[in-house]
mmCIF file of C-alpha atoms in Angstrom:
data_model
loop_
_atom_site.group_PDB
_atom_site.id
_atom_site.type_symbol
_atom_site.label_atom_id
_atom_site.label_comp_id
_atom_site.label_asym_id
_atom_site.label_seq_id
_atom_site.Cartn_x
_atom_site.Cartn_y
_atom_site.Cartn_z
ATOM 1 C CA UNK A 1 83.061 75.916 148.636
ATOM 2 C CA UNK A 2 80.863 79.018 148.736
ATOM 3 C CA UNK A 3 78.780 79.680 145.635
ATOM 4 C CA UNK A 4 79.699 82.899 143.811
ATOM 5 C CA UNK A 5 77.491 85.890 144.486
ATOM 6 C CA UNK A 6 75.259 87.455 141.863
ATOM 7 C CA UNK A 7 77.751 90.305 141.578
ATOM 8 C CA UNK A 8 80.717 87.934 141.182
ATOM 9 C CA UNK A 9 78.947 85.961 138.467
ATOM 10 C CA UNK A 10 78.036 89.131 136.584
ATOM 11 C CA UNK A 11 81.655 90.306 136.821
ATOM 12 C CA UNK A 12 82.846 86.938 135.529
ATOM 13 C CA UNK A 13 80.483 87.162 132.549
ATOM 14 C CA UNK A 14 81.598 90.733 131.846
ATOM 15 C CA UNK A 15 85.318 89.911 131.951
ATOM 16 C CA UNK A 16 84.756 86.829 129.800
ATOM 17 C CA UNK A 17 82.960 88.980 127.226
ATOM 18 C CA UNK A 18 85.771 91.553 127.250
ATOM 19 C CA UNK A 19 88.408 88.857 126.767
ATOM 20 C CA UNK A 20 86.445 87.474 123.820
ATOM 21 C CA UNK A 21 86.097 90.879 122.165
ATOM 22 C CA UNK A 22 89.830 91.345 122.593
ATOM 23 C CA UNK A 23 90.392 88.292 120.378
ATOM 24 C CA UNK A 24 88.182 89.432 117.490
ATOM 25 C CA UNK A 25 90.218 90.257 114.370
ATOM 26 C CA UNK A 26 89.640 93.878 113.352
ATOM 27 C CA UNK A 27 88.602 92.893 109.845
ATOM 28 C CA UNK A 28 85.821 90.657 111.205
ATOM 29 C CA UNK A 29 83.832 93.501 112.764
ATOM 30 C CA UNK A 30 82.106 94.366 109.495
ATOM 31 C CA UNK A 31 81.238 90.724 108.861
ATOM 32 C CA UNK A 32 78.087 88.822 109.825
ATOM 33 C CA UNK A 33 76.992 88.933 113.450
ATOM 34 C CA UNK A 34 73.438 87.883 114.300
ATOM 35 C CA UNK A 35 70.360 88.391 112.142
ATOM 36 C CA UNK A 36 70.461 91.869 110.625
ATOM 37 C CA UNK A 37 73.385 92.922 112.819
ATOM 38 C CA UNK A 38 76.966 92.833 111.657
ATOM 39 C CA UNK A 39 79.528 91.720 114.231
ATOM 40 C CA UNK A 40 80.247 95.259 115.442
ATOM 41 C CA UNK A 41 76.531 95.795 116.088
ATOM 42 C CA UNK A 42 76.261 92.476 117.920
ATOM 43 C CA UNK A 43 79.213 93.428 120.136
ATOM 44 C CA UNK A 44 77.618 96.838 120.658
ATOM 45 C CA UNK A 45 74.279 95.314 121.601
ATOM 46 C CA UNK A 46 76.014 92.997 124.063
ATOM 47 C CA UNK A 47 77.906 95.924 125.583
ATOM 48 C CA UNK A 48 74.549 97.460 126.503
ATOM 49 C CA UNK A 49 74.433 94.933 129.349
ATOM 50 C CA UNK A 50 77.225 97.060 130.812
ATOM 51 C CA UNK A 51 76.024 100.523 129.834
ATOM 52 C CA UNK A 52 72.508 99.919 131.146
ATOM 53 C CA UNK A 53 73.915 98.920 134.540
ATOM 54 C CA UNK A 54 75.808 102.204 134.684
ATOM 55 C CA UNK A 55 72.792 104.187 133.489
ATOM 56 C CA UNK A 56 70.177 102.525 135.687
ATOM 57 C CA UNK A 57 72.314 102.892 138.806
ATOM 58 C CA UNK A 58 71.758 106.633 138.430
ATOM 59 C CA UNK A 59 67.982 106.143 138.700
ATOM 60 C CA UNK A 60 65.653 105.478 141.624
ATOM 61 C CA UNK A 61 62.327 103.681 141.331
ATOM 62 C CA UNK A 62 59.422 104.340 143.675
ATOM 63 C CA UNK A 63 58.080 100.782 143.685
ATOM 64 C CA UNK A 64 59.339 97.250 143.061
ATOM 65 C CA UNK A 65 57.331 96.307 139.986
ATOM 66 C CA UNK A 66 59.446 93.284 139.020
ATOM 67 C CA UNK A 67 60.291 90.687 141.660
ATOM 68 C CA UNK A 68 62.277 88.045 139.753
ATOM 69 C CA UNK A 69 64.645 87.889 136.755
ATOM 70 C CA UNK A 70 62.179 85.727 134.828
ATOM 71 C CA UNK A 71 59.433 88.286 135.398
ATOM 72 C CA UNK A 72 61.750 90.885 133.868
ATOM 73 C CA UNK A 73 61.742 88.914 130.608
ATOM 74 C CA UNK A 74 57.970 88.627 130.677
ATOM 75 C CA UNK A 75 57.459 92.371 131.171
ATOM 76 C CA UNK A 76 60.464 94.100 129.606
ATOM 77 C CA UNK A 77 60.405 93.073 125.966
ATOM 78 C CA UNK A 78 59.395 94.859 122.747
ATOM 79 C CA UNK A 79 55.963 93.210 122.566
ATOM 80 C CA UNK A 80 55.037 93.933 126.187
ATOM 81 C CA UNK A 81 56.260 97.531 126.021
ATOM 82 C CA UNK A 82 54.915 98.244 122.530
ATOM 83 C CA UNK A 83 58.382 98.875 121.116
ATOM 84 C CA UNK A 84 59.231 98.619 117.437
ATOM 85 C CA UNK A 85 61.767 95.786 116.948
ATOM 86 C CA UNK A 86 63.427 98.000 114.345
ATOM 87 C CA UNK A 87 64.229 100.489 117.111
ATOM 88 C CA UNK A 88 65.855 97.726 119.162
ATOM 89 C CA UNK A 89 67.982 96.754 116.163
ATOM 90 C CA UNK A 90 68.914 100.399 115.599
ATOM 91 C CA UNK A 91 70.067 100.755 119.220
ATOM 92 C CA UNK A 92 72.376 97.791 118.709
ATOM 93 C CA UNK A 93 73.895 99.374 115.613
ATOM 94 C CA UNK A 94 74.367 102.686 117.414
ATOM 95 C CA UNK A 95 75.959 100.923 120.375
ATOM 96 C CA UNK A 96 78.381 99.306 117.946
ATOM 97 C CA UNK A 97 79.311 102.666 116.480
ATOM 98 C CA UNK A 98 79.726 104.087 119.983
ATOM 99 C CA UNK A 99 82.537 101.589 120.616
ATOM 100 C CA UNK A 100 84.706 103.628 118.278
ATOM 101 C CA UNK A 101 87.946 102.621 116.575
ATOM 102 C CA UNK A 102 89.006 100.191 119.291
ATOM 103 C CA UNK A 103 85.976 98.175 120.449
ATOM 104 C CA UNK A 104 88.112 95.894 122.620
ATOM 105 C CA UNK A 105 89.462 98.838 124.619
ATOM 106 C CA UNK A 106 85.994 100.395 124.839
ATOM 107 C CA UNK A 107 84.472 97.169 126.162
ATOM 108 C CA UNK A 108 87.313 96.671 128.651
ATOM 109 C CA UNK A 109 86.716 100.213 129.927
ATOM 110 C CA UNK A 110 82.978 99.569 130.296
ATOM 111 C CA UNK A 111 83.664 96.384 132.256
ATOM 112 C CA UNK A 112 86.050 98.226 134.555
ATOM 113 C CA UNK A 113 83.608 101.073 135.140
ATOM 114 C CA UNK A 114 80.560 98.849 135.660
ATOM 115 C CA UNK A 115 82.227 96.453 138.087
ATOM 116 C CA UNK A 116 83.807 99.319 140.034
ATOM 117 C CA UNK A 117 80.460 101.124 140.275
ATOM 118 C CA UNK A 118 78.731 97.990 141.516
ATOM 119 C CA UNK A 119 81.187 97.772 144.377
ATOM 120 C CA UNK A 120 79.876 101.113 145.675
ATOM 121 C CA UNK A 121 76.221 100.089 146.059
ATOM 122 C CA UNK A 122 74.207 97.443 147.878
ATOM 123 C CA UNK A 123 70.829 96.551 146.364
ATOM 124 C CA UNK A 124 69.120 99.764 145.249
ATOM 125 C CA UNK A 125 65.696 99.897 143.649
ATOM 126 C CA UNK A 126 66.439 101.022 140.093
ATOM 127 C CA UNK A 127 64.262 102.031 137.166
ATOM 128 C CA UNK A 128 64.597 100.063 133.926
ATOM 129 C CA UNK A 129 63.053 100.251 130.463
ATOM 130 C CA UNK A 130 59.378 101.129 130.674
ATOM 131 C CA UNK A 131 59.932 102.949 133.966
ATOM 132 C CA UNK A 132 59.533 99.720 135.918
ATOM 133 C CA UNK A 133 61.208 99.304 139.302
ATOM 134 C CA UNK A 134 63.476 96.350 140.069
ATOM 135 C CA UNK A 135 66.115 95.561 142.668
ATOM 136 C CA UNK A 136 69.683 95.622 141.354
ATOM 137 C CA UNK A 137 70.320 92.048 142.443
ATOM 138 C CA UNK A 138 67.208 90.957 140.549
ATOM 139 C CA UNK A 139 68.316 92.842 137.437
ATOM 140 C CA UNK A 140 71.947 91.666 137.321
ATOM 141 C CA UNK A 141 71.159 88.003 136.478
ATOM 142 C CA UNK A 142 69.353 89.231 133.354
ATOM 143 C CA UNK A 143 72.550 91.010 132.306
ATOM 144 C CA UNK A 144 74.637 87.920 133.037
ATOM 145 C CA UNK A 145 72.209 85.968 130.857
ATOM 146 C CA UNK A 146 72.560 88.464 127.989
ATOM 147 C CA UNK A 147 76.350 88.534 128.260
ATOM 148 C CA UNK A 148 76.462 84.731 128.255
ATOM 149 C CA UNK A 149 74.168 84.144 125.297
ATOM 150 C CA UNK A 150 75.582 86.913 123.134
ATOM 151 C CA UNK A 151 79.180 85.990 123.914
ATOM 152 C CA UNK A 152 78.351 82.570 122.486
ATOM 153 C CA UNK A 153 76.751 84.298 119.472
ATOM 154 C CA UNK A 154 79.896 86.371 118.926
ATOM 155 C CA UNK A 155 82.246 83.399 119.217
ATOM 156 C CA UNK A 156 80.138 81.426 116.762
ATOM 157 C CA UNK A 157 79.930 84.307 114.287
ATOM 158 C CA UNK A 158 83.688 84.800 114.154
ATOM 159 C CA UNK A 159 84.707 81.168 114.617
ATOM 160 C CA UNK A 160 86.566 81.605 117.907
ATOM 161 C CA UNK A 161 86.920 78.923 120.548
ATOM 162 C CA UNK A 162 85.096 80.091 123.661
ATOM 163 C CA UNK A 163 83.859 78.547 126.896
ATOM 164 C CA UNK A 164 81.695 80.344 129.411
ATOM 165 C CA UNK A 165 82.837 80.313 133.039
ATOM 166 C CA UNK A 166 80.936 77.545 134.833
ATOM 167 C CA UNK A 167 79.054 79.827 137.287
ATOM 168 C CA UNK A 168 77.961 82.042 134.376
ATOM 169 C CA UNK A 169 76.716 79.074 132.351
ATOM 170 C CA UNK A 170 74.890 77.618 135.347
ATOM 171 C CA UNK A 171 73.179 80.899 136.266
ATOM 172 C CA UNK A 172 72.140 81.509 132.644
ATOM 173 C CA UNK A 173 70.751 77.982 132.292
ATOM 174 C CA UNK A 174 68.776 78.232 135.535
ATOM 175 C CA UNK A 175 67.247 81.532 134.426
ATOM 176 C CA UNK A 176 66.452 80.071 130.998
ATOM 177 C CA UNK A 177 64.636 77.193 132.692
ATOM 178 C CA UNK A 178 62.652 79.581 134.877
ATOM 179 C CA UNK A 179 61.677 81.704 131.883
ATOM 180 C CA UNK A 180 60.644 78.552 130.030
ATOM 181 C CA UNK A 181 58.600 77.307 132.984
ATOM 182 C CA UNK A 182 56.374 80.351 132.688
ATOM 183 C CA UNK A 183 55.828 79.818 128.973
ATOM 184 C CA UNK A 184 56.224 76.261 127.664
ATOM 185 C CA UNK A 185 57.714 74.446 130.612
ATOM 186 C CA UNK A 186 56.357 71.006 129.766
ATOM 187 C CA UNK A 187 57.665 71.257 126.208
ATOM 188 C CA UNK A 188 61.157 72.067 127.463
ATOM 189 C CA UNK A 189 61.068 69.401 130.179
ATOM 190 C CA UNK A 190 60.126 66.713 127.671
ATOM 191 C CA UNK A 191 62.932 67.853 125.356
ATOM 192 C CA UNK A 192 65.549 67.938 128.132
ATOM 193 C CA UNK A 193 64.642 64.397 129.167
ATOM 194 C CA UNK A 194 64.816 63.030 125.633
ATOM 195 C CA UNK A 195 61.083 62.512 125.129
ATOM 196 C CA UNK A 196 60.529 65.040 122.342
ATOM 197 C CA UNK A 197 62.445 67.480 120.174
ATOM 198 C CA UNK A 198 61.914 71.209 120.538
ATOM 199 C CA UNK A 199 59.896 72.854 117.755
ATOM 200 C CA UNK A 200 61.864 74.516 114.967
ATOM 201 C CA UNK A 201 63.127 78.012 115.886
ATOM 202 C CA UNK A 202 61.989 77.533 119.499
ATOM 203 C CA UNK A 203 63.101 80.326 121.800
ATOM 204 C CA UNK A 204 62.259 81.483 125.324
ATOM 205 C CA UNK A 205 63.152 85.128 124.634
#
């Protein structure tokens, strides 16, 4: 059996996210989401993994500054770019408002537009946050990762049963391991093999 392509796995993550949002009760959107975000803001933040694909496909970078998905996480984050975390939180809230009165329909439309647009391109060199250049097929696994993790956040926040598609879970886990290897790889390896527990509030992102 042929392994799914990067594009197929991204599409699977996107459709899974849309299906989940379609099951959220309307009265839950103003409830708790993640951290300082309510659920609408968390859904909005997650939807940015679709809107950024659409936006960045309209850009062209002059150089490939980022060569791997794990390098993206090392270089495109608030600390590395000197961004105020409050601005990141505000973008999530605005993205939630942008979903309008029917977030499920808005997300479904974004998924349709993003996946259709991806079918029209090969592997362009795009420009992401910070003006850095990255190949599309290097960038997409980072969006699959975000869709996977935040879909789990959403399901947990609203108490919905949810299982990630196997290729999505596998790709996200592999990327998580690669990110960890560049930071605290030995710590994670010892935890995964039952030698030690991870420190409290440990995170790779």
